[in-house]
Tab-separated table of C-alpha atoms and ligand atoms in Angstrom:
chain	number	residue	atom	x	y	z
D	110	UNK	CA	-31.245	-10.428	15.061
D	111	UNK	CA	-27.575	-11.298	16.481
D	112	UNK	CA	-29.023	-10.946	19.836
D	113	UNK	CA	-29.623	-14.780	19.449
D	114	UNK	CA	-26.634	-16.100	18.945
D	115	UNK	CA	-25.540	-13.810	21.579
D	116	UNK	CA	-28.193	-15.134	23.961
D	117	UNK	CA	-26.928	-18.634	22.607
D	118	UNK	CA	-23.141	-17.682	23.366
D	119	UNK	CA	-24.699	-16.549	27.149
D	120	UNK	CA	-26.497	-19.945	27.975
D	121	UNK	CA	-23.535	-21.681	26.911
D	122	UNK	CA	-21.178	-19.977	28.947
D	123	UNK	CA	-23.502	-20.218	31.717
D	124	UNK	CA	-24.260	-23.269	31.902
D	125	UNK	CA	-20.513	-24.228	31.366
D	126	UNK	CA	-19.141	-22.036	34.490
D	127	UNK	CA	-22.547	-23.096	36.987
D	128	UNK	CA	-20.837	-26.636	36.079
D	129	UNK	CA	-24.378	-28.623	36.846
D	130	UNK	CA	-25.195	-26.284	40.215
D	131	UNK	CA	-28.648	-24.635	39.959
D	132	UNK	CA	-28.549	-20.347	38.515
D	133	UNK	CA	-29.750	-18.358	40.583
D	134	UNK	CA	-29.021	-14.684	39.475
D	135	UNK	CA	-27.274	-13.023	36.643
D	136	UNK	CA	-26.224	-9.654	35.791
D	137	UNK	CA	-25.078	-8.982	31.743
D	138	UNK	CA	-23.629	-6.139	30.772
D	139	UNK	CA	-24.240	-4.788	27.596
D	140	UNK	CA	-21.860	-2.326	26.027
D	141	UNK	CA	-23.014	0.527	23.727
D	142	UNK	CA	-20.597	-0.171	20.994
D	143	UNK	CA	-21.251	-3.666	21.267
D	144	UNK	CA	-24.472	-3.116	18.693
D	145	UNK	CA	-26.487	-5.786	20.160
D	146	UNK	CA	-29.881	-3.990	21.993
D	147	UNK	CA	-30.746	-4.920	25.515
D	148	UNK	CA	-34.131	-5.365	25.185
D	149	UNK	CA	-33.860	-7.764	21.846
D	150	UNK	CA	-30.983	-9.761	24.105
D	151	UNK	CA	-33.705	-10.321	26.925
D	152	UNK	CA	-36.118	-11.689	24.306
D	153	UNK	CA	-33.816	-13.849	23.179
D	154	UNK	CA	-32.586	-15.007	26.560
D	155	UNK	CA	-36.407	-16.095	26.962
D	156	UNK	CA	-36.415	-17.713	24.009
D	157	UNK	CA	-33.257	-19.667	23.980
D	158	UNK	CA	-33.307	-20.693	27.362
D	159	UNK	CA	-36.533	-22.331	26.838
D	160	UNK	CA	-35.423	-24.054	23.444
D	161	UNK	CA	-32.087	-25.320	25.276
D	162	UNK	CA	-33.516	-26.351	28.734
D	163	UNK	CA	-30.919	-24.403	30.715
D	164	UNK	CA	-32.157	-22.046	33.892
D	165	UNK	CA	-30.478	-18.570	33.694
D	166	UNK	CA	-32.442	-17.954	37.441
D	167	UNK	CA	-33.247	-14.275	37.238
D	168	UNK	CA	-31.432	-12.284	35.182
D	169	UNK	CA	-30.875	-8.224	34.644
D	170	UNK	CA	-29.371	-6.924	31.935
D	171	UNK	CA	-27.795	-3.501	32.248
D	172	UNK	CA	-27.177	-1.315	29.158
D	173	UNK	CA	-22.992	-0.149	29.624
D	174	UNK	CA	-21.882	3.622	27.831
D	175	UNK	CA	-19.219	4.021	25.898
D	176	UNK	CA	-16.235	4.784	28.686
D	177	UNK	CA	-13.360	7.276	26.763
D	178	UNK	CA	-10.144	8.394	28.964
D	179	UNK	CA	-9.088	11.759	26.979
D	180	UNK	CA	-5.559	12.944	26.648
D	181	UNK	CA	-6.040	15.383	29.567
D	182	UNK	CA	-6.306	12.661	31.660
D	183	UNK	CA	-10.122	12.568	32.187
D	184	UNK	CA	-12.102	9.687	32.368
D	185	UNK	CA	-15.807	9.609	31.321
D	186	UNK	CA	-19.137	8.559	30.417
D	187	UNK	CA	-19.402	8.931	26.338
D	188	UNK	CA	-23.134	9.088	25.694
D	189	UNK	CA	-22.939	10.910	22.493
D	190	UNK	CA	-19.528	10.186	20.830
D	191	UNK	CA	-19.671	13.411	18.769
D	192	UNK	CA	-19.596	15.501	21.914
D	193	UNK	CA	-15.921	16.270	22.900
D	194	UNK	CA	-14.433	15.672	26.123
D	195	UNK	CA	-16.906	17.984	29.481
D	196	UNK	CA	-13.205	18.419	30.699
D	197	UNK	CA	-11.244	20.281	28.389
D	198	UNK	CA	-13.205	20.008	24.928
D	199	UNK	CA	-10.906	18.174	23.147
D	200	UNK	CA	-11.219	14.375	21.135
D	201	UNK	CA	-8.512	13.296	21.721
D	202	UNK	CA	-9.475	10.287	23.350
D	203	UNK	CA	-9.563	6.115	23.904
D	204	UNK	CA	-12.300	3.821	24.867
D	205	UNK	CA	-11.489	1.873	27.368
D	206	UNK	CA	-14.849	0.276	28.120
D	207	UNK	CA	-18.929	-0.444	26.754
D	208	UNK	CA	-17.547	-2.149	23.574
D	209	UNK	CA	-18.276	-5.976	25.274
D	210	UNK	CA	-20.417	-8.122	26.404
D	211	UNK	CA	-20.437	-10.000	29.146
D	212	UNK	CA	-21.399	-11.795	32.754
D	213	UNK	CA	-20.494	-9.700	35.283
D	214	UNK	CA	-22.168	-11.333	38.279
D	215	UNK	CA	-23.196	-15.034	38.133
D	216	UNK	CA	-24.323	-16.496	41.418
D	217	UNK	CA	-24.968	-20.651	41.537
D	218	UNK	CA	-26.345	-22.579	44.498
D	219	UNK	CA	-24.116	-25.058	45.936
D	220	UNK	CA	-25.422	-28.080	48.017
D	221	UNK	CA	-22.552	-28.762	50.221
D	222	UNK	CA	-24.211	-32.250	52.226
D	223	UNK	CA	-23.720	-33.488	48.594
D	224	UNK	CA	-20.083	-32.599	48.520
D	225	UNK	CA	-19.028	-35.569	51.027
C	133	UNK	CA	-26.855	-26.884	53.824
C	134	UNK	CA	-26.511	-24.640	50.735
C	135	UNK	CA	-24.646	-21.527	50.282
C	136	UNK	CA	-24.511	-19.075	47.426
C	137	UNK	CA	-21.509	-18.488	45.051
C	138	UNK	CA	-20.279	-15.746	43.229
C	139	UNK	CA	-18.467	-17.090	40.143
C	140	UNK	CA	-15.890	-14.982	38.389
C	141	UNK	CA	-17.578	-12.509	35.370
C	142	UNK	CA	-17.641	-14.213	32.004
C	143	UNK	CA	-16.936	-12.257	28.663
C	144	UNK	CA	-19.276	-13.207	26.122
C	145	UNK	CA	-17.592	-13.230	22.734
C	146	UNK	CA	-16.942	-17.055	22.120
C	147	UNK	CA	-15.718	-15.663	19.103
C	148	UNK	CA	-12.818	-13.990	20.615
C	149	UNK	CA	-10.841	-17.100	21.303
C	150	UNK	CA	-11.314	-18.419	17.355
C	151	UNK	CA	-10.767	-14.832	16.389
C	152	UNK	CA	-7.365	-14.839	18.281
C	153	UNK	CA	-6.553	-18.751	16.626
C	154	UNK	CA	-7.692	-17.290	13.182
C	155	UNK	CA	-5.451	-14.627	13.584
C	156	UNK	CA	-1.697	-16.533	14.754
C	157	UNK	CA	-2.618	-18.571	12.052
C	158	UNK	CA	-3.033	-15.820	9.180
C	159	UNK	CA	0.031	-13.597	11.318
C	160	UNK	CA	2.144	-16.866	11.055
C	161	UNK	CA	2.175	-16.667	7.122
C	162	UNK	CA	3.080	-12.976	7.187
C	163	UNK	CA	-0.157	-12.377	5.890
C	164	UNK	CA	-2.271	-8.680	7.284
C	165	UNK	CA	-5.840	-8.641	7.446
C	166	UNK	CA	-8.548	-6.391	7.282
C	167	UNK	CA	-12.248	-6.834	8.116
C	168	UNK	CA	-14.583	-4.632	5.614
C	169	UNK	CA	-17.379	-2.932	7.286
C	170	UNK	CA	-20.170	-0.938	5.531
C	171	UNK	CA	-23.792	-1.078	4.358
C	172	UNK	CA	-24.858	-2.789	1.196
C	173	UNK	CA	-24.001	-1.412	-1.696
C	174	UNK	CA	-21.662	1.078	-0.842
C	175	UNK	CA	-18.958	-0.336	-2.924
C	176	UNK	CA	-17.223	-2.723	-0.616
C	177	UNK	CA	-16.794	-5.423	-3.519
C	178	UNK	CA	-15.984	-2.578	-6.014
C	179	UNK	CA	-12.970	-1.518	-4.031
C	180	UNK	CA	-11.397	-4.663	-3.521
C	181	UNK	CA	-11.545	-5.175	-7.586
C	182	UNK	CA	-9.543	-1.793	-7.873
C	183	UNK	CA	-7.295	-2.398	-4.708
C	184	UNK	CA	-6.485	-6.095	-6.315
C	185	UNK	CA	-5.626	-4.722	-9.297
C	186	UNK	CA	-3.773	-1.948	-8.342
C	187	UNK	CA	-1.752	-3.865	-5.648
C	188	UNK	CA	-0.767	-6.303	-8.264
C	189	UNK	CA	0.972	-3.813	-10.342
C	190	UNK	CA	1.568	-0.815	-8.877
C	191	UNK	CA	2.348	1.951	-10.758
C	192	UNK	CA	5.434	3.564	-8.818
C	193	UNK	CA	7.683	0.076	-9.112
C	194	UNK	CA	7.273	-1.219	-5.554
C	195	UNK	CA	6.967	-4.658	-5.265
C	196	UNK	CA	3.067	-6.138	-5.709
C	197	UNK	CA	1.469	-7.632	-3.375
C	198	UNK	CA	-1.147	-10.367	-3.285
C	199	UNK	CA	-4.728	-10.670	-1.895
C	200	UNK	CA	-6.638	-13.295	-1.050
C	201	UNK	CA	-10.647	-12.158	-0.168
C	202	UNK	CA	-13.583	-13.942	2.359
C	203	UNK	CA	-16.696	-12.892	0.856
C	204	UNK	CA	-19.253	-12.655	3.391
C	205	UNK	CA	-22.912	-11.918	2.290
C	206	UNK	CA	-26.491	-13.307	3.336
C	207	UNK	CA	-26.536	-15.574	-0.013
C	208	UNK	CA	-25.162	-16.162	-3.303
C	209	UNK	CA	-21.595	-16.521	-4.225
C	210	UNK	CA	-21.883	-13.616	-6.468
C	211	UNK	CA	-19.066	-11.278	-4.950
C	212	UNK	CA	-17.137	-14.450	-4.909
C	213	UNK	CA	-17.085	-14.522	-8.652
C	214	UNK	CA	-16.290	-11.178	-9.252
C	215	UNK	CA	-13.164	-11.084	-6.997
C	216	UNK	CA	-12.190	-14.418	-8.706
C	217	UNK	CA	-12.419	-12.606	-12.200
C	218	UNK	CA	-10.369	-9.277	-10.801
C	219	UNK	CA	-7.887	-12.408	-10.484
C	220	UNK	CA	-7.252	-13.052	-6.873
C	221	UNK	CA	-8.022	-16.631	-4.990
C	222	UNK	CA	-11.220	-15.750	-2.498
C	223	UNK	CA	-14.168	-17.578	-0.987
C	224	UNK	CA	-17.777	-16.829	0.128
C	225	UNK	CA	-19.352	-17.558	3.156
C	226	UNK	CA	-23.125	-17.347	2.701
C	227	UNK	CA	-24.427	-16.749	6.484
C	228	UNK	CA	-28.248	-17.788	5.780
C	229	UNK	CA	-29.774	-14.862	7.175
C	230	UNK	CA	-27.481	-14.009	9.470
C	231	UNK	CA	-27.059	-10.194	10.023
C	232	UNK	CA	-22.913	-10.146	10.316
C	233	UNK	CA	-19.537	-12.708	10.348
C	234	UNK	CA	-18.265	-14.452	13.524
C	235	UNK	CA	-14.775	-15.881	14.085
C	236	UNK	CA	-15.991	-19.383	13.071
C	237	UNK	CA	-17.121	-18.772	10.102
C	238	UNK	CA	-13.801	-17.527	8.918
C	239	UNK	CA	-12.027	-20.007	10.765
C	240	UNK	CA	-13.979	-22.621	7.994
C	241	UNK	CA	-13.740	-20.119	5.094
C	242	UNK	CA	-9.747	-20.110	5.543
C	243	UNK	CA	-9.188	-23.534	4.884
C	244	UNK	CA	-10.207	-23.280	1.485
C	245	UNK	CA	-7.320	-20.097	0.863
C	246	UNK	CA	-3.963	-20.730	0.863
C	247	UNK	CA	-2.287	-18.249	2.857
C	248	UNK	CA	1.697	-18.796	2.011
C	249	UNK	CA	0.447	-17.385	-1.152
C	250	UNK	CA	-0.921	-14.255	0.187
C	251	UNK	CA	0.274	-11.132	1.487
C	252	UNK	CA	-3.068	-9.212	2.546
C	253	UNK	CA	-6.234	-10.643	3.056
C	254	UNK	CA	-9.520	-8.995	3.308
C	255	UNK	CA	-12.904	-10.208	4.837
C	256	UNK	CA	-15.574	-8.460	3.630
C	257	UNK	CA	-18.356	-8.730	6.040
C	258	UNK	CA	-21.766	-9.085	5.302
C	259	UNK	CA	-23.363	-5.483	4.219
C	260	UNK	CA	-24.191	-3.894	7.116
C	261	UNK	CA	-22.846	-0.528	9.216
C	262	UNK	CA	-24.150	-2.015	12.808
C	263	UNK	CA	-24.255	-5.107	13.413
C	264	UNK	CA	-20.912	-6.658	12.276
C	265	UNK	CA	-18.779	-3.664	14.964
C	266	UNK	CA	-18.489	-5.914	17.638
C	267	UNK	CA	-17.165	-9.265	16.564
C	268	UNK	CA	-13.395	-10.284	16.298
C	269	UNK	CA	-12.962	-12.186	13.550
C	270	UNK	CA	-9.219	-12.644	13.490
C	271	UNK	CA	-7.884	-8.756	11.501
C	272	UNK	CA	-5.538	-6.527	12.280
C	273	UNK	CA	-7.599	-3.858	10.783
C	274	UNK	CA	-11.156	-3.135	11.045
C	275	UNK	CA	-12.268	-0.498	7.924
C	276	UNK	CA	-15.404	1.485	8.399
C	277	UNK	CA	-16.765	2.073	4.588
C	278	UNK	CA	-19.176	4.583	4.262
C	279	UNK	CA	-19.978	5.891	0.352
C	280	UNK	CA	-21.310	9.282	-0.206
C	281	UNK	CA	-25.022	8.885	-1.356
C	282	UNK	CA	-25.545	7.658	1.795
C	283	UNK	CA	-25.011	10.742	3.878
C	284	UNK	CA	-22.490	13.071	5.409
C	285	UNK	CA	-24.435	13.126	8.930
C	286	UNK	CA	-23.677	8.749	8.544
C	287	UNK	CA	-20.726	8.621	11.130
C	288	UNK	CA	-22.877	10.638	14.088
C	289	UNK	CA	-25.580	8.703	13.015
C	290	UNK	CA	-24.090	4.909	13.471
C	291	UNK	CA	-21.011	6.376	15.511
C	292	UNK	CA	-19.904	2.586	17.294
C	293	UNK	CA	-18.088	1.508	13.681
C	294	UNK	CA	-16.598	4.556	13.515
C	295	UNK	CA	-15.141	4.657	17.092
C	296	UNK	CA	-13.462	1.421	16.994
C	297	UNK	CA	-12.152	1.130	13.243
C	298	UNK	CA	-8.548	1.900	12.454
C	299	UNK	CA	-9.491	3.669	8.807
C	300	UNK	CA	-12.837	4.733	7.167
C	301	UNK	CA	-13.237	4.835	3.605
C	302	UNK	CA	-15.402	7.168	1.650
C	303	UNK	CA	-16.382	5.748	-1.364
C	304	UNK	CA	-17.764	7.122	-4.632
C	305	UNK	CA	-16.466	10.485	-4.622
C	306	UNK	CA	-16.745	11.089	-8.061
C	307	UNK	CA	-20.567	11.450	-7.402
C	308	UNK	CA	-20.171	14.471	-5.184
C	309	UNK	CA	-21.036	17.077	-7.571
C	310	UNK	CA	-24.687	15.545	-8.163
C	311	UNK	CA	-24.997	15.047	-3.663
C	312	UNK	CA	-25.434	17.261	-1.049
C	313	UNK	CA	-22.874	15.740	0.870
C	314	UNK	CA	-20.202	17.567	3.106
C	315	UNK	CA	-16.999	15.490	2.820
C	316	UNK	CA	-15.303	17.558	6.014
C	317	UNK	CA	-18.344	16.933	7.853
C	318	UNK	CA	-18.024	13.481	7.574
C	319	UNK	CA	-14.315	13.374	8.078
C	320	UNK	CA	-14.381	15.586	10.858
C	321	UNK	CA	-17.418	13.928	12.499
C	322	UNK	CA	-15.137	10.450	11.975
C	323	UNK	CA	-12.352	12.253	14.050
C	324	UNK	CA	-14.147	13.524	16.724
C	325	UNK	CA	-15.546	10.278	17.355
C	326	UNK	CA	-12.105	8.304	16.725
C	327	UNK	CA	-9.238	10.785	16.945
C	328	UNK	CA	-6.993	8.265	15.350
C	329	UNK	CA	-8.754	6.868	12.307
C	330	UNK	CA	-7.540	7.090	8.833
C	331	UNK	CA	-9.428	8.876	6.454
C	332	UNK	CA	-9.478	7.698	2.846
C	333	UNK	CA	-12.028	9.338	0.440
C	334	UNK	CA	-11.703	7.923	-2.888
C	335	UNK	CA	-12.997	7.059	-6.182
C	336	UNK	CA	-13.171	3.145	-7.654
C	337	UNK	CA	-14.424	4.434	-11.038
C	338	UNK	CA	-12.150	7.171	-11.337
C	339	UNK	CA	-9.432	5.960	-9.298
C	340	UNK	CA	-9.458	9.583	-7.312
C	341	UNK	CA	-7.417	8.572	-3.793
C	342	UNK	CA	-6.439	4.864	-4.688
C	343	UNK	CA	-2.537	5.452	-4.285
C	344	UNK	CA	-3.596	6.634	-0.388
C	345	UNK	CA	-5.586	3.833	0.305
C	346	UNK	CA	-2.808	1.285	-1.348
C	347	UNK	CA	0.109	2.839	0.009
C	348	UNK	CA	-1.844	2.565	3.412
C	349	UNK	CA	-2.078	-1.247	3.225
C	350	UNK	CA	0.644	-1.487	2.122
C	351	UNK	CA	2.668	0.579	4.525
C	352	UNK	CA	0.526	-1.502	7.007
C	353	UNK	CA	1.446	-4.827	5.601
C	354	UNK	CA	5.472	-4.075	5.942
C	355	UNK	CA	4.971	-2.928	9.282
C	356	UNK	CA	3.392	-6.099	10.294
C	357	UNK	CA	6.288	-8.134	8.860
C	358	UNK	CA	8.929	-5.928	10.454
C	359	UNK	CA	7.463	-6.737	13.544
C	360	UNK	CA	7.430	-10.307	12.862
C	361	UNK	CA	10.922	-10.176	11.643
C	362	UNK	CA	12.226	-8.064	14.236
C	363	UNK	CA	14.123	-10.693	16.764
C	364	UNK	CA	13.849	-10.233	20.901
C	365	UNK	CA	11.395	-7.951	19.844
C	366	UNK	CA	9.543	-6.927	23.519
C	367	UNK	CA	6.453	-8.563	24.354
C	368	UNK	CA	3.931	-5.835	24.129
E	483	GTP	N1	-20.139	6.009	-9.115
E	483	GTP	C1	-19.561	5.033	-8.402
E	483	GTP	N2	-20.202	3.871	-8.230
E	483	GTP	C2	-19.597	2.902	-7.521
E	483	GTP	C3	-18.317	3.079	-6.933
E	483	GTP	N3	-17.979	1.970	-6.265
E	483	GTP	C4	-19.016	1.122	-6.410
E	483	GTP	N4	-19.990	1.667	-7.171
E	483	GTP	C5	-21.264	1.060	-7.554
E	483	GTP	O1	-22.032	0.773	-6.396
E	483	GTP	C6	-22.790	-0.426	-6.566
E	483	GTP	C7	-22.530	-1.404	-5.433
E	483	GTP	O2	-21.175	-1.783	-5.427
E	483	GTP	P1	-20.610	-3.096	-4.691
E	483	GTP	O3	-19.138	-3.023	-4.793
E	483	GTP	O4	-21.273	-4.305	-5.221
E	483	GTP	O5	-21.107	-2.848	-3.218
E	483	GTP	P2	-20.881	-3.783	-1.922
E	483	GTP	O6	-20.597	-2.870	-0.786
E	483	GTP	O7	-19.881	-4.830	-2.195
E	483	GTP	O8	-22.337	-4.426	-1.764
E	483	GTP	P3	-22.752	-5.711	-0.843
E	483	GTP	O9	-21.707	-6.746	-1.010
E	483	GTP	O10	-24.066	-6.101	-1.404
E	483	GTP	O11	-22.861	-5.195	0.560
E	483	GTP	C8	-22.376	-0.970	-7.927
E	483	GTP	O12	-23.348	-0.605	-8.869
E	483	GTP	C9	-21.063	-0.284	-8.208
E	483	GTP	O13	-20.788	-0.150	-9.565
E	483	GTP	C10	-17.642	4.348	-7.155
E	483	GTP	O14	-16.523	4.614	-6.699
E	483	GTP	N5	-18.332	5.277	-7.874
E	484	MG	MG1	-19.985	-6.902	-1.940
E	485	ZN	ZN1	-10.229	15.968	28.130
């Protein structure tokens, strides 16, 4: 279960970037050659949110597939990595995205009649 | 008055930033490193005995190298031990239940090797073909090992290992006359996935494909120190 310490690794950052201002959405990307599973990462998102204290607001996590840019120059969805390229068959190929995690849309609160 | 902000997107891998420390420090003492990916028992440990051995005296006169080891396994210093008695320096990190190695756990493991008197070292991550793909732990190689009583059908099966290591390793193939196994299935199911992986099947008992897999490290090692050595080389 890795998906904790990735949940973990999530709160922290979180809570470090919001810098004290209240969370009110999220959007995490999860990549498919990442290995860790959506649905165990929103468990643990519960569950180590709670333990911590820190408020993620509402949060969607969307599973990301493996991107691969082939030699021919096309750029693609890999959903089956077996499968060679729907352009021009071949595997000759680079992934250039779905092998991270991360935060791709964190939106805080700010109370600006505090500010001054 | 409040307003809503849009902060910039985060990537979560804390481990990246130790991973990239771990690795200027290992780079710094002209030292290459691999992280060891495969399930249990496939022979992981087994390997590094024979690649230890045969690195230290190799049989066509080039020079020998050294290898220090990070054991990584859920408990026990067992595979410790047994690296220790094929006769290089290593240490184990016992991860308590955890499922794979991060960056900080290597980060504390390396302060008990000395690297000036190392030329390769190898991390062998806790036995597993999943979970231990995605973290950086400070390598220049990541090496998919897969042994053959586990399956031809293994690298379409558990593909994301596959697609983002630099060599897989097909262990034990002096059991393939009692398997079913396809060794150009697997291979060429490795290649579709990654079209520039090295394949290495090979043999620890017999020592069937060793000099590959050596002279691939160690091809790998002198190309990292060229690199090193090469001055006003261009920042890539
Ligand atoms: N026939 C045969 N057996 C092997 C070979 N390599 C390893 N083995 C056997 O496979 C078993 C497991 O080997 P290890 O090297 O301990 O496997 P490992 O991957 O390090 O295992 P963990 O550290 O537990 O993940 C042992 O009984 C080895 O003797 C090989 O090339 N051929
Ligand atoms: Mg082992
Ligand atoms: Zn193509």
């Amino acid at each position: 279960m890795h998906e904790l310490s990735v949940a973990a690794d999530i709160c922290r950052a979180v809570a470090e970037h919001a810098a004290g201002r209240p969370v009110e959405r999220l959007t995490i990307e999860v990549g498919a050659l990442s290995c860790v599973n959506p649905e165990a990462l929103d468990f643990a998102l519960d569950e180590v949110a709670e333990a911590e204290g820190v408020s993620l607001g509402q949060w969607t996590i969307e599973p990301v597939p493996a991107r691969a840019r082939c030699a021919c120059g096309h750029e693609y969805e890999a959903e089956n990595l077996v499968e060679p390229c729907p352009a021009c068959s071949g595997f000759d190929r680079e992934y250039v995205a779905g092998d991270t995690v991360l935060v791709r849309q964190l939106i805080v609160v700010e109370r600006n009649d505090e500010a001054d | 008055m409040t307003k809503r902000i849009e902060l910039e997107k985060i990537v979560i891998d804390k481990g990246d930033e130790i991973a990239l420390a771990n690795r200027r420090m290992i780079e710094e003492a002209g030292v290459l490193a691999l992280n060891l990916i495969g399930s249990p028992g496939c022979g992981k440990t087994t390997l590094l005995e024979h690649t230890i051995a045969a690195l230290a005296n190799p049989a066509d006169g080039s020079p020998p190298l050294r290898i220090g080891v990070i054991e990584g396994d859920v408990q026990t210093t067992l595979d410790r031990d047994r690296i220790r008695r094929a006769g290089a320096p290593a240490a184990q990190i016992e991860t308590d239940g955890a499922c794979r190695l991060d960056a900080a756990m290597v980060s504390r493991a390396l302060t008990e090797l000395d690297l000036d008197e190392l030329d390769l070292l190898v991390i062998e991550n806790v036995g597993n073909l999943i979970c231990p793909t995605g973290p950086k732990l400070g390598e220049h190689l990541k090496i998919a090992v897969l042994s053959t009583p586990e399956g031809d059908e293994k690298p379409a099966k558990y593909p994301a290992v596959f697609a983002l290591a630099d060599a897989a390793v097909f262990t034990k193939i002096d059991l393939l006359p009692h398997l079913t196994y396809d060794l150009d299935r697997a291979a060429g199911d490795c290649r579709k996935i990654n079209s520039r992986i090295r394949v290495f099947p090979l043999s620890s008992v017999t020592g069937d494909g060793m000099d590959d897999w050596t002279g691939y490290l160690r091809s790998a090692r002198a190309g990292l120190v060229a690199e090193h050595e090469a001055p006003g080389r261009p920042a890539s």
